[in-house]
Coordinates of C-alpha atoms in Angstrom, one line a residue:
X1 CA 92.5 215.0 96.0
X2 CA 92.8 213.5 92.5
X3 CA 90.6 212.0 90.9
X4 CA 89.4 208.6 91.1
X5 CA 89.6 206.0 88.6
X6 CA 87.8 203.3 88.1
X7 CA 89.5 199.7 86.8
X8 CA 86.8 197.5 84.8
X9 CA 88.0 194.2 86.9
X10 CA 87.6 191.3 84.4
X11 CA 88.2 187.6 85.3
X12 CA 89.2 185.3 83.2
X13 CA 87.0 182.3 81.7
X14 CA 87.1 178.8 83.0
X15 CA 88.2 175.8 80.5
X16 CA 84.7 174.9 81.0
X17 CA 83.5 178.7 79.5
X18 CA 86.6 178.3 76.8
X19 CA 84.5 175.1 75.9
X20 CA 81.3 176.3 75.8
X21 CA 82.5 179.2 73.2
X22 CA 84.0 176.4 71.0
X23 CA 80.7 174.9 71.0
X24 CA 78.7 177.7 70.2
X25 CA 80.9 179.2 67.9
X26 CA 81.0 175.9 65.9
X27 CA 77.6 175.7 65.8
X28 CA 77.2 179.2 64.7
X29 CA 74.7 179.9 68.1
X30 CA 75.4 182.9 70.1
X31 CA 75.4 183.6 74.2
X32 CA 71.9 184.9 73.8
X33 CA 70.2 182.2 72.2
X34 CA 72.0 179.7 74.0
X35 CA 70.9 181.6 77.1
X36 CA 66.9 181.6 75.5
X37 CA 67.2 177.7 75.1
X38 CA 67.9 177.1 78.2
X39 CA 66.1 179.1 80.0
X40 CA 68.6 181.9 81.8
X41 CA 69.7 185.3 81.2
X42 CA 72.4 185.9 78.8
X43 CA 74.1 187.6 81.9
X44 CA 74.0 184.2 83.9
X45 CA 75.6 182.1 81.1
X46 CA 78.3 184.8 80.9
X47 CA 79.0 184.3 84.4
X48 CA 78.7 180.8 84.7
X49 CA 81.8 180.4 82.0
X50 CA 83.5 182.9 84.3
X51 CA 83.2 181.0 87.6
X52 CA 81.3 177.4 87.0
X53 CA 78.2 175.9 86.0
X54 CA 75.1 175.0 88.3
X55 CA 75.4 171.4 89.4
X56 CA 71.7 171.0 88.4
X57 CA 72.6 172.6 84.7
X58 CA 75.3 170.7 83.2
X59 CA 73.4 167.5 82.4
X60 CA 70.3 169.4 81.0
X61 CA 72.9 172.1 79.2
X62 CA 74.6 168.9 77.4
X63 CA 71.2 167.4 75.8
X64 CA 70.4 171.2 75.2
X65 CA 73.6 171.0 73.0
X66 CA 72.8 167.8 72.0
X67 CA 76.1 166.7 72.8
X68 CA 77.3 162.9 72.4
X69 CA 80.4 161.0 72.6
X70 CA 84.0 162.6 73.4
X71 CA 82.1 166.3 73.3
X72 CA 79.6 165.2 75.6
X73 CA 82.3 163.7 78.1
X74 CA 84.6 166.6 77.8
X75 CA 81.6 169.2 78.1
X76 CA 81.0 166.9 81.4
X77 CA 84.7 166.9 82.5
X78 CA 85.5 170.7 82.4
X79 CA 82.3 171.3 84.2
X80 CA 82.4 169.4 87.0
X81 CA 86.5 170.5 87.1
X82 CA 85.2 174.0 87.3
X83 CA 83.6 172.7 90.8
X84 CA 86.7 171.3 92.4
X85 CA 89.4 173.0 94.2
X86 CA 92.6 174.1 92.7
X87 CA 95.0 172.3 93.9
X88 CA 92.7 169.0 92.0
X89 CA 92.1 170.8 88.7
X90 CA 96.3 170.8 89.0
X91 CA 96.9 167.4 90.1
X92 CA 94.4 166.6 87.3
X93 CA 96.3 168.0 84.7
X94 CA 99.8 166.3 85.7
X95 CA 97.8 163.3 85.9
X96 CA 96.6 163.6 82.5
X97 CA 100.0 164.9 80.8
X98 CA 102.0 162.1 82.6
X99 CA 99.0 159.5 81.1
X100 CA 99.1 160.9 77.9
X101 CA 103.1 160.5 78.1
X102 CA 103.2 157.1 78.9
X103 CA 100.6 156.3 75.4
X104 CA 103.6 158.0 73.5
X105 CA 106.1 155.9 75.2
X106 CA 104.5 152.7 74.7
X107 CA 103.0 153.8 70.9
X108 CA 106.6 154.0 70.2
X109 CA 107.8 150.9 71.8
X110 CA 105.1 149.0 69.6
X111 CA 106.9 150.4 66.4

């Protein structure tokens, strides 16, 4: 028999985890210490861009970031997205793009 080989499975982050990097990365904080101010491993936050947040988490996580205004609300948005099924996230997203068409439309009407 051959030998076996072992594949490093690696999933993909959420929009949510995309997010948090932005956040972090602007503010020049890493994983670790984000993980050490709120209280969890470094290991959990990793996970919890991979899959979704605690329910219990993103409120507290937001002031942690002291997050206000359109970053607080999209920090809110993509985290509680990250707890629906699929087939919402996508519906969502249609939703949104077919809004965000109609502000063109009618932007350019106004001209």
């Amino acid at each position: 028999m051959g030998r076996m080989v072992y594949l490093r499975r690696t999933r993909t982050q959420t929009p949510f985890g995309d997010y948090l990097d932005v956040i972090l990365a602007e503010r020049k904080q890493s994983v670790r210490s984000f993980a050490r101010l709120v209280g969890v491993s470094s290991a959990s936050v990793t996970t919890f861009k991979r899959t979704m947040p605690p329910k219990e988490r993103i409120e507290p996580w937001a002031d942690a970031l002291r997050l206000t205004g359109a970053a607080r609300q999209r920090f809110f948005e993509l985290a509680w997205l990250a707890h629906t099924p699929d087939f919402i996230r996508e519906r969502y997203a249609e939703l949104k793009s077919e809004v965000e068409q109609l502000r063109i439309k009618t932007a350019r009407k106004r001209k």
